[in-house]
């Protein structure tokens, strides 16, 4: 119960922050452009808190349903306007001003993501040393020439200080199908160059896993420690708790997390006996992994997360973090945009689309893992929110910008009939995406 409450709190906090940032973008630019803002609200439904500031015509409000927000501006389309306030009305402003006001919401989401990444880089996060500790047989990494013990020194000339430092850069290169150069230092202290041709990679695989895992390479595996058993999944039902160490499965010794995960994956629906260390006590637990489908093959899952790295803290200084955060924000935007495009063109499964349930679960897990993980999560969702709002769908910011583009080309505003028809299409599209996202969320629970 405590975990559910924590998850709900983290989810609500994330939504309030991200919606607040988005709506503040509209609000701030509208005020700068001379538009009168009647109401600024975080949340929908009946207000639970309302206030005014001295000499400020805007009503500020917090709604009872914290799943959105809005900025209500003075607009002739919503009612008659006194003559002395005509110049304060949104629709009377220039096309440039109106476009800036609409674009400001997504723009502030992008700026916030960069700020969140900058803070996360300065605070630091646990990561693995950039040393190759796992190589899958017949994988792209093995064929390229990686060897156990290799230390990553540079990727396309970029210095490597931690394992996950350049994941976004590598993912973008993989999506482009580009060749990428690695400089590695061997266990014998010699240096050699390795080239990976992502043009040979099946693009359908670029979803759900870190790019290094798709390449078939990984850092030294963590111990077989249980982390955050998912409520209702086999691990939680069997009585496993965070901190338990699995030492053997059916009397076969387990050395690390990779062995645990692969052994469980090979036993879907079968009863297995885990030897577990909890503090100084050792005991057996019988468990039956759930059956899931992975690319047409049956695999077992017990519902636990991979342990976080224990070895090092990766952080950067305030100045170095600035350009790194800008680059990572850019790469995160590009990778997210490409992923959306791939889902639209069926090059990536729509199963990757997540809704509120999955977002809430991830919000809770990242918040439990610390402020850095939560900031990184906020950056990802903020960019996703910004891109989603820029889609050319009426009722979204992108739909309004599409109307403004029409106005700029033709010199006249769209008719009310056309805008009403567009609204119907937009609402239908949003409802469809919402249903699909909820469906994916529910399927992930089973």
Short mmCIF file of C-alpha atoms in Angstrom, two decimals:
data_model
loop_
_atom_site.label_atom_id
_atom_site.label_comp_id
_atom_site.label_asym_id
_atom_site.label_seq_id
_atom_site.Cartn_x
_atom_site.Cartn_y
_atom_site.Cartn_z
CA UNK A 1 0.00 0.00 0.00
CA UNK A 2 2.84 2.38 0.87
CA UNK A 3 4.42 1.77 -2.55
CA UNK A 4 1.15 2.59 -4.33
CA UNK A 5 0.78 5.84 -2.38
CA UNK A 6 4.39 6.76 -3.21
CA UNK A 7 3.80 6.02 -6.90
CA UNK A 8 0.65 8.15 -6.99
CA UNK A 9 2.43 11.02 -5.23
CA UNK A 10 5.40 10.88 -7.63
CA UNK A 11 3.07 10.74 -10.64
CA UNK A 12 0.98 13.71 -9.48
CA UNK A 13 4.14 15.69 -8.68
CA UNK A 14 5.55 14.98 -12.15
CA UNK A 15 2.30 15.97 -13.89
CA UNK A 16 1.96 19.17 -11.86
CA UNK A 17 5.56 20.18 -12.66
CA UNK A 18 5.39 19.39 -16.37
CA UNK A 19 1.92 20.83 -16.94
CA UNK A 20 2.87 23.87 -14.90
CA UNK A 21 5.97 24.43 -17.04
CA UNK A 22 3.97 24.02 -20.27
CA UNK A 23 1.14 26.34 -19.28
CA UNK A 24 3.54 28.89 -17.79
CA UNK A 25 5.18 29.10 -21.22
CA UNK A 26 1.87 30.11 -22.80
CA UNK A 27 1.10 32.44 -19.87
CA UNK A 28 4.47 34.22 -19.79
CA UNK A 29 4.73 34.84 -23.54
CA UNK A 30 1.06 35.91 -23.73
CA UNK A 31 1.68 38.54 -21.07
CA UNK A 32 4.87 39.68 -22.86
CA UNK A 33 2.86 40.03 -26.10
CA UNK A 34 0.26 42.21 -24.37
CA UNK A 35 -2.54 39.65 -24.11
CA UNK A 36 -4.77 39.74 -21.05
CA UNK A 37 -4.77 36.37 -19.26
CA UNK A 38 -8.03 35.71 -17.44
CA UNK A 39 -7.16 32.44 -15.76
CA UNK A 40 -4.12 30.22 -15.16
CA UNK A 41 -5.09 26.74 -13.95
CA UNK A 42 -3.16 23.62 -13.05
CA UNK A 43 -5.63 20.74 -13.12
CA UNK A 44 -9.22 20.45 -14.28
CA UNK A 45 -12.58 20.22 -12.54
CA UNK A 46 -13.69 21.96 -9.38
CA UNK A 47 -10.97 24.27 -8.02
CA UNK A 48 -9.52 23.25 -4.67
CA UNK A 49 -7.53 26.47 -4.40
CA UNK A 50 -8.05 29.86 -6.07
CA UNK A 51 -6.26 33.16 -5.52
CA UNK A 52 -5.53 36.58 -7.04
CA UNK A 53 -2.43 38.72 -6.83
CA UNK A 54 -2.54 42.45 -6.18
CA UNK A 55 -2.91 44.52 -9.38
CA UNK A 56 -3.05 41.32 -11.45
CA UNK A 57 -6.24 40.54 -13.44
CA UNK A 58 -5.40 36.83 -13.70
CA UNK A 59 -7.18 34.28 -11.53
CA UNK A 60 -4.84 31.47 -10.43
CA UNK A 61 -6.36 28.08 -9.71
CA UNK A 62 -5.53 24.45 -8.83
CA UNK A 63 -8.13 21.95 -10.04
CA UNK A 64 -9.14 18.75 -8.33
CA UNK A 65 -8.04 16.59 -11.32
CA UNK A 66 -4.26 17.14 -11.76
CA UNK A 67 -4.06 15.68 -15.29
CA UNK A 68 -3.64 18.85 -17.31
CA UNK A 69 -4.09 22.57 -17.17
CA UNK A 70 -4.98 25.59 -19.24
CA UNK A 71 -4.46 29.30 -19.75
CA UNK A 72 -7.62 31.25 -20.55
CA UNK A 73 -6.94 34.46 -22.48
CA UNK A 74 -9.18 37.33 -23.48
CA UNK A 75 -10.63 36.15 -26.81
CA UNK A 76 -13.46 37.59 -28.89
CA UNK A 77 -14.45 34.08 -29.99
CA UNK A 78 -15.58 33.34 -26.44
CA UNK A 79 -17.74 36.39 -25.85
CA UNK A 80 -18.09 40.16 -26.34
CA UNK A 81 -15.13 42.31 -25.33
CA UNK A 82 -15.29 45.92 -24.08
CA UNK A 83 -13.85 48.37 -26.60
CA UNK A 84 -11.12 49.54 -24.19
CA UNK A 85 -9.78 45.95 -23.95
CA UNK A 86 -9.68 45.23 -27.68
CA UNK A 87 -5.92 45.63 -27.85
CA UNK A 88 -5.52 43.07 -25.03
CA UNK A 89 -7.39 40.34 -26.92
CA UNK A 90 -5.53 37.28 -28.27
CA UNK A 91 -7.17 37.13 -31.68
CA UNK A 92 -6.34 40.77 -32.40
CA UNK A 93 -2.61 40.19 -32.11
CA UNK A 94 -0.32 39.68 -35.09
CA UNK A 95 0.19 36.24 -36.58
CA UNK A 96 3.75 36.22 -35.22
CA UNK A 97 2.61 37.04 -31.68
CA UNK A 98 -0.12 34.39 -31.72
CA UNK A 99 2.31 31.79 -33.07
CA UNK A 100 4.86 32.62 -30.37
CA UNK A 101 2.23 32.30 -27.63
CA UNK A 102 1.10 28.88 -28.89
CA UNK A 103 4.64 27.60 -29.48
CA UNK A 104 5.80 28.79 -26.04
CA UNK A 105 4.21 25.83 -24.20
CA UNK A 106 6.21 23.12 -26.00
CA UNK A 107 9.29 25.39 -26.05
CA UNK A 108 9.23 25.70 -22.26
CA UNK A 109 8.97 21.89 -22.02
CA UNK A 110 12.18 21.59 -24.07
CA UNK A 111 13.94 24.24 -21.97
CA UNK A 112 12.84 22.55 -18.75
CA UNK A 113 14.20 19.21 -20.00
CA UNK A 114 17.62 20.80 -20.57
CA UNK A 115 17.51 22.32 -17.07
CA UNK A 116 16.56 18.96 -15.53
CA UNK A 117 19.39 17.18 -17.37
CA UNK A 118 21.83 19.89 -16.30
CA UNK A 119 20.87 19.45 -12.65
CA UNK A 120 21.04 15.65 -12.94
CA UNK A 121 24.54 15.78 -14.45
CA UNK A 122 25.79 18.04 -11.66
CA UNK A 123 24.20 16.01 -8.86
CA UNK A 124 25.55 12.78 -10.34
CA UNK A 125 24.20 9.28 -10.68
CA UNK A 126 25.40 5.74 -10.13
CA UNK A 127 26.81 4.18 -13.26
CA UNK A 128 29.07 1.39 -14.40
CA UNK A 129 32.72 1.90 -15.33
CA UNK A 130 33.05 1.80 -19.15
CA UNK A 131 34.52 -1.70 -19.12
CA UNK A 132 33.18 -4.56 -21.27
CA UNK A 133 32.02 -7.32 -18.94
CA UNK A 134 29.52 -9.14 -21.19
CA UNK A 135 29.50 -10.05 -24.88
CA UNK A 136 26.74 -12.09 -26.49
CA UNK A 137 27.84 -14.80 -28.86
CA UNK A 138 27.40 -13.98 -32.58
CA UNK A 139 26.29 -10.46 -31.67
CA UNK A 140 27.21 -7.27 -33.51
CA UNK A 141 29.68 -6.45 -30.73
CA UNK A 142 31.46 -9.80 -30.98
CA UNK A 143 31.64 -9.59 -34.77
CA UNK A 144 33.04 -6.05 -34.54
CA UNK A 145 35.89 -7.30 -32.33
CA UNK A 146 35.03 -6.29 -28.77
CA UNK A 147 36.67 -8.41 -26.08
CA UNK A 148 36.03 -8.90 -22.38
CA UNK A 149 38.01 -6.42 -20.34
CA UNK A 150 38.09 -3.73 -23.05
CA UNK A 151 37.73 -0.23 -21.59
CA UNK A 152 35.84 2.26 -23.77
CA UNK A 153 38.02 5.36 -24.18
CA UNK A 154 36.25 7.28 -26.96
CA UNK A 155 33.17 7.01 -29.17
CA UNK A 156 33.60 8.99 -32.39
CA UNK A 157 36.20 11.06 -30.58
CA UNK A 158 33.98 11.71 -27.55
CA UNK A 159 35.68 10.85 -24.25
CA UNK A 160 33.91 8.08 -22.30
CA UNK A 161 33.82 8.34 -18.52
CA UNK A 162 30.87 6.06 -17.69
CA UNK A 163 28.99 3.24 -19.39
CA UNK A 164 25.66 5.02 -19.98
CA UNK A 165 27.15 8.41 -20.83
CA UNK A 166 26.65 8.24 -24.61
CA UNK A 167 23.62 5.94 -24.92
CA UNK A 168 21.50 8.64 -26.62
CA UNK A 169 24.28 9.44 -29.09
CA UNK A 170 24.65 5.75 -29.97
CA UNK A 171 20.88 5.31 -30.32
CA UNK A 172 20.72 8.25 -32.72
CA UNK A 173 23.60 6.81 -34.76
CA UNK A 174 21.86 3.44 -34.83
CA UNK A 175 18.60 5.01 -36.04
CA UNK A 176 20.58 6.75 -38.78
CA UNK A 177 22.28 3.46 -39.71
CA UNK A 178 25.68 5.16 -39.48
CA UNK A 179 29.14 3.73 -38.90
CA UNK A 180 30.53 4.56 -35.44
CA UNK A 181 34.11 4.36 -34.23
CA UNK A 182 35.13 3.09 -30.79
CA UNK A 183 38.58 3.55 -29.26
CA UNK A 184 39.22 0.90 -26.60
CA UNK A 185 42.02 0.11 -24.19
CA UNK A 186 42.61 -3.62 -23.76
CA UNK A 187 43.30 -5.44 -20.53
CA UNK A 188 46.97 -5.50 -21.65
CA UNK A 189 46.97 -1.65 -21.82
CA UNK A 190 47.20 -1.52 -25.60
CA UNK A 191 44.83 0.68 -27.63
CA UNK A 192 42.89 -0.31 -30.73
CA UNK A 193 40.06 1.05 -32.89
CA UNK A 194 36.79 -0.78 -33.55
CA UNK A 195 34.19 0.23 -36.12
CA UNK A 196 30.51 -0.70 -35.73
CA UNK A 197 28.27 -0.41 -38.79
CA UNK A 198 24.73 0.26 -37.54
CA UNK A 199 23.55 0.02 -41.13
CA UNK A 200 23.66 -3.77 -40.64
CA UNK A 201 21.34 -3.60 -37.62
CA UNK A 202 17.68 -4.64 -37.89
CA UNK A 203 15.90 -1.34 -37.24
CA UNK A 204 12.89 -3.15 -35.75
CA UNK A 205 15.05 -4.02 -32.73
CA UNK A 206 15.60 -0.38 -31.77
CA UNK A 207 13.01 -0.26 -29.01
CA UNK A 208 12.83 -1.07 -25.33
CA UNK A 209 16.51 -1.81 -24.64
CA UNK A 210 19.72 0.25 -24.27
CA UNK A 211 21.56 0.37 -27.58
CA UNK A 212 24.60 -1.37 -26.06
CA UNK A 213 22.38 -4.31 -25.11
CA UNK A 214 21.06 -4.47 -28.68
CA UNK A 215 24.67 -4.49 -29.88
CA UNK A 216 25.27 -7.45 -27.58
CA UNK A 217 27.64 -5.78 -25.16
CA UNK A 218 27.35 -4.85 -21.49
CA UNK A 219 29.28 -3.81 -18.39
CA UNK A 220 30.26 -6.32 -15.71
CA UNK A 221 26.93 -7.79 -14.50
CA UNK A 222 25.58 -6.83 -11.08
CA UNK A 223 24.98 -9.45 -8.38
CA UNK A 224 21.79 -11.52 -8.42
CA UNK A 225 20.11 -9.17 -5.93
CA UNK A 226 16.34 -8.74 -5.84
CA UNK A 227 15.15 -5.15 -6.39
CA UNK A 228 11.60 -3.82 -6.13
CA UNK A 229 9.45 -6.95 -6.65
CA UNK A 230 6.41 -5.89 -8.70
CA UNK A 231 3.14 -6.22 -6.80
CA UNK A 232 1.17 -9.24 -8.01
CA UNK A 233 4.09 -10.77 -9.92
CA UNK A 234 5.64 -14.18 -8.99
CA UNK A 235 8.57 -12.73 -7.00
CA UNK A 236 6.30 -10.68 -4.73
CA UNK A 237 3.77 -13.51 -4.36
CA UNK A 238 6.53 -15.94 -3.39
CA UNK A 239 7.77 -13.63 -0.63
CA UNK A 240 10.97 -12.21 -2.14
CA UNK A 241 11.89 -8.72 -0.93
CA UNK A 242 14.40 -6.06 -1.97
CA UNK A 243 17.90 -6.99 -0.85
CA UNK A 244 17.52 -10.77 -1.17
CA UNK A 245 20.42 -12.46 -2.98
CA UNK A 246 19.71 -15.50 -5.18
CA UNK A 247 22.66 -17.90 -4.90
CA UNK A 248 21.28 -20.92 -6.79
CA UNK A 249 18.38 -22.12 -8.95
CA UNK A 250 17.47 -25.82 -8.65
CA UNK A 251 20.86 -26.44 -6.97
CA UNK A 252 22.75 -24.77 -9.85
CA UNK A 253 24.95 -21.92 -8.57
CA UNK A 254 24.08 -18.39 -9.78
CA UNK A 255 26.95 -15.91 -9.98
CA UNK A 256 25.26 -12.72 -11.15
CA UNK A 257 22.09 -11.00 -12.36
CA UNK A 258 22.57 -12.05 -15.98
CA UNK A 259 22.61 -15.73 -15.00
CA UNK A 260 19.51 -15.22 -12.85
CA UNK A 261 17.59 -13.41 -15.61
CA UNK A 262 18.59 -15.85 -18.37
CA UNK A 263 17.82 -18.93 -16.26
CA UNK A 264 14.39 -17.59 -15.30
CA UNK A 265 13.71 -16.64 -18.94
CA UNK A 266 14.35 -20.28 -19.96
CA UNK A 267 11.78 -21.64 -17.45
CA UNK A 268 8.39 -20.05 -18.34
CA UNK A 269 5.54 -21.59 -16.37
CA UNK A 270 7.85 -24.14 -14.69
CA UNK A 271 8.30 -24.55 -10.97
CA UNK A 272 11.82 -23.57 -9.88
CA UNK A 273 13.48 -23.53 -6.48
CA UNK A 274 15.57 -20.48 -5.56
CA UNK A 275 18.24 -20.57 -2.85
CA UNK A 276 18.04 -17.14 -1.22
CA UNK A 277 20.32 -15.27 1.19
CA UNK A 278 18.54 -12.70 3.39
CA UNK A 279 21.05 -11.17 5.74
CA UNK A 280 22.74 -14.12 7.46
CA UNK A 281 19.87 -16.51 6.74
CA UNK A 282 19.74 -18.90 3.76
CA UNK A 283 16.49 -20.55 2.71
CA UNK A 284 14.61 -21.92 -0.30
CA UNK A 285 11.69 -20.32 -2.14
CA UNK A 286 9.61 -22.08 -4.79
CA UNK A 287 8.45 -19.87 -7.64
CA UNK A 288 6.71 -20.26 -11.01
CA UNK A 289 7.78 -17.63 -13.59
CA UNK A 290 4.99 -16.01 -15.59
CA UNK A 291 4.89 -16.72 -19.32
CA UNK A 292 5.40 -13.78 -21.67
CA UNK A 293 5.84 -13.54 -25.42
CA UNK A 294 9.08 -11.98 -26.71
CA UNK A 295 9.32 -11.83 -30.51
CA UNK A 296 7.20 -14.97 -30.79
CA UNK A 297 9.15 -16.94 -28.16
CA UNK A 298 7.92 -17.90 -24.68
CA UNK A 299 10.02 -16.51 -21.84
CA UNK A 300 9.74 -16.50 -18.08
CA UNK A 301 9.48 -13.40 -15.88
CA UNK A 302 9.19 -13.10 -12.10
CA UNK A 303 8.75 -9.31 -11.86
CA UNK A 304 11.92 -7.76 -10.42
CA UNK A 305 14.11 -4.90 -11.64
CA UNK A 306 17.78 -5.06 -12.57
CA UNK A 307 19.95 -3.79 -9.68
CA UNK A 308 21.41 -0.34 -10.03
CA UNK A 309 25.21 -0.13 -10.44
CA UNK A 310 27.26 0.01 -7.25
CA UNK A 311 30.68 0.98 -8.54
CA UNK A 312 30.95 4.69 -9.38
CA UNK A 313 29.20 8.07 -9.33
CA UNK A 314 29.24 9.88 -12.66
CA UNK A 315 28.90 13.65 -12.43
CA UNK A 316 30.10 16.72 -14.31
CA UNK A 317 30.93 20.27 -13.27
CA UNK A 318 28.48 23.17 -13.75
CA UNK A 319 30.11 24.50 -16.94
CA UNK A 320 30.72 21.14 -18.62
CA UNK A 321 27.16 20.13 -17.74
CA UNK A 322 25.75 23.05 -19.74
CA UNK A 323 26.80 21.90 -23.20
CA UNK A 324 26.27 18.26 -22.26
CA UNK A 325 22.69 18.99 -21.16
CA UNK A 326 21.97 20.93 -24.37
CA UNK A 327 23.34 18.09 -26.48
CA UNK A 328 21.49 15.41 -24.53
CA UNK A 329 18.27 17.43 -24.70
CA UNK A 330 18.72 17.71 -28.46
CA UNK A 331 19.48 13.99 -28.85
CA UNK A 332 16.57 13.03 -26.62
CA UNK A 333 14.28 15.17 -28.77
CA UNK A 334 15.61 13.66 -32.01
CA UNK A 335 15.38 10.06 -30.77
CA UNK A 336 11.87 10.60 -29.39
CA UNK A 337 10.71 12.27 -32.61
CA UNK A 338 12.16 9.46 -34.70
CA UNK A 339 10.44 6.90 -32.46
CA UNK A 340 7.09 8.65 -32.94
CA UNK A 341 7.68 8.67 -36.69
CA UNK A 342 8.53 4.97 -36.67
CA UNK A 343 5.34 4.13 -34.80
CA UNK A 344 3.29 6.17 -37.30
CA UNK A 345 4.95 4.37 -40.24
CA UNK A 346 4.73 0.94 -38.50
CA UNK A 347 8.53 0.59 -38.37
CA UNK A 348 8.20 0.38 -34.59
CA UNK A 349 5.44 -1.37 -32.69
CA UNK A 350 2.72 0.86 -31.22
CA UNK A 351 3.12 -1.29 -28.09
CA UNK A 352 5.92 1.11 -27.14
CA UNK A 353 3.33 3.86 -26.58
CA UNK A 354 2.81 4.35 -22.85
CA UNK A 355 -0.08 5.86 -20.94
CA UNK A 356 -0.71 7.19 -17.43
CA UNK A 357 -0.40 3.79 -15.69
CA UNK A 358 3.07 3.06 -17.04
CA UNK A 359 4.17 6.66 -16.53
CA UNK A 360 2.96 6.51 -12.91
CA UNK A 361 4.87 3.29 -12.26
CA UNK A 362 8.07 4.69 -13.76
CA UNK A 363 7.59 7.95 -11.85
CA UNK A 364 7.36 6.05 -8.57
CA UNK A 365 10.37 3.84 -9.34
CA UNK A 366 12.61 6.70 -10.46
CA UNK A 367 11.62 8.84 -7.47
CA UNK A 368 12.56 5.96 -5.15
CA UNK A 369 15.93 5.68 -6.91
CA UNK A 370 16.82 9.27 -6.12
CA UNK A 371 16.49 12.82 -7.36
CA UNK A 372 18.80 12.27 -10.36
CA UNK A 373 16.72 9.42 -11.76
CA UNK A 374 13.55 11.43 -11.21
CA UNK A 375 15.02 14.48 -12.97
CA UNK A 376 16.03 12.31 -15.94
CA UNK A 377 12.51 10.90 -16.05
CA UNK A 378 11.03 14.41 -15.96
CA UNK A 379 13.31 15.43 -18.85
CA UNK A 380 12.13 12.51 -20.98
CA UNK A 381 8.42 13.10 -20.28
CA UNK A 382 8.79 16.88 -20.72
CA UNK A 383 10.26 16.43 -24.20
CA UNK A 384 7.62 13.83 -25.06
CA UNK A 385 4.91 16.26 -23.90
CA UNK A 386 6.41 19.05 -25.97
CA UNK A 387 6.60 16.90 -29.12
CA UNK A 388 3.11 15.49 -28.58
CA UNK A 389 1.68 19.00 -28.39
CA UNK A 390 3.43 19.94 -31.63
CA UNK A 391 1.75 17.19 -33.62
CA UNK A 392 -0.43 18.80 -36.33
CA UNK A 393 -3.63 17.64 -34.65
CA UNK A 394 -6.39 20.22 -34.07
CA UNK A 395 -6.97 20.94 -30.33
CA UNK A 396 -3.21 20.55 -29.75
CA UNK A 397 -0.70 23.40 -30.06
CA UNK A 398 0.54 21.90 -33.33
CA UNK A 399 -2.99 22.08 -34.74
CA UNK A 400 -3.21 25.79 -33.93
CA UNK A 401 0.18 26.37 -35.53
CA UNK A 402 -1.11 24.52 -38.61
CA UNK A 403 -4.04 26.97 -38.79
CA UNK A 404 -1.61 29.88 -38.43
CA UNK A 405 0.49 28.47 -41.27
CA UNK A 406 -2.64 28.38 -43.45
CA UNK A 407 -3.36 31.98 -42.47
CA UNK A 408 0.18 33.03 -43.29
CA UNK A 409 0.02 31.41 -46.75
CA UNK A 410 -3.50 32.46 -47.75
CA UNK A 411 -3.77 35.73 -45.85
CA UNK A 412 -7.06 34.72 -44.22
CA UNK A 413 -8.08 32.77 -41.15
CA UNK A 414 -9.71 29.31 -41.46
CA UNK A 415 -13.50 29.35 -41.39
CA UNK A 416 -15.31 28.42 -38.21
CA UNK A 417 -16.78 25.36 -39.98
CA UNK A 418 -13.30 24.14 -40.92
CA UNK A 419 -12.00 24.68 -37.38
CA UNK A 420 -15.01 22.86 -35.89
CA UNK A 421 -14.47 19.94 -38.26
CA UNK A 422 -10.78 19.93 -37.34
CA UNK A 423 -11.65 19.87 -33.64
CA UNK A 424 -13.77 16.77 -34.15
CA UNK A 425 -10.91 15.04 -35.96
CA UNK A 426 -8.45 16.15 -33.28
CA UNK A 427 -10.61 14.93 -30.41
CA UNK A 428 -11.11 11.59 -32.19
CA UNK A 429 -7.35 11.23 -32.66
CA UNK A 430 -6.65 12.03 -29.00
CA UNK A 431 -9.31 9.57 -27.83
CA UNK A 432 -7.82 6.85 -30.07
CA UNK A 433 -4.28 7.47 -28.79
CA UNK A 434 -5.53 7.51 -25.18
CA UNK A 435 -7.35 4.19 -25.58
CA UNK A 436 -4.29 2.64 -27.24
CA UNK A 437 -2.01 3.91 -24.48
CA UNK A 438 -4.32 2.58 -21.75
CA UNK A 439 -4.55 -0.75 -23.56
CA UNK A 440 -0.75 -1.03 -23.67
CA UNK A 441 -0.55 -0.09 -19.98
CA UNK A 442 -3.05 -2.77 -19.01
CA UNK A 443 -1.34 -5.43 -21.12
CA UNK A 444 1.96 -4.67 -19.38
CA UNK A 445 0.32 -5.52 -16.05
CA UNK A 446 -0.42 -9.09 -17.13
#
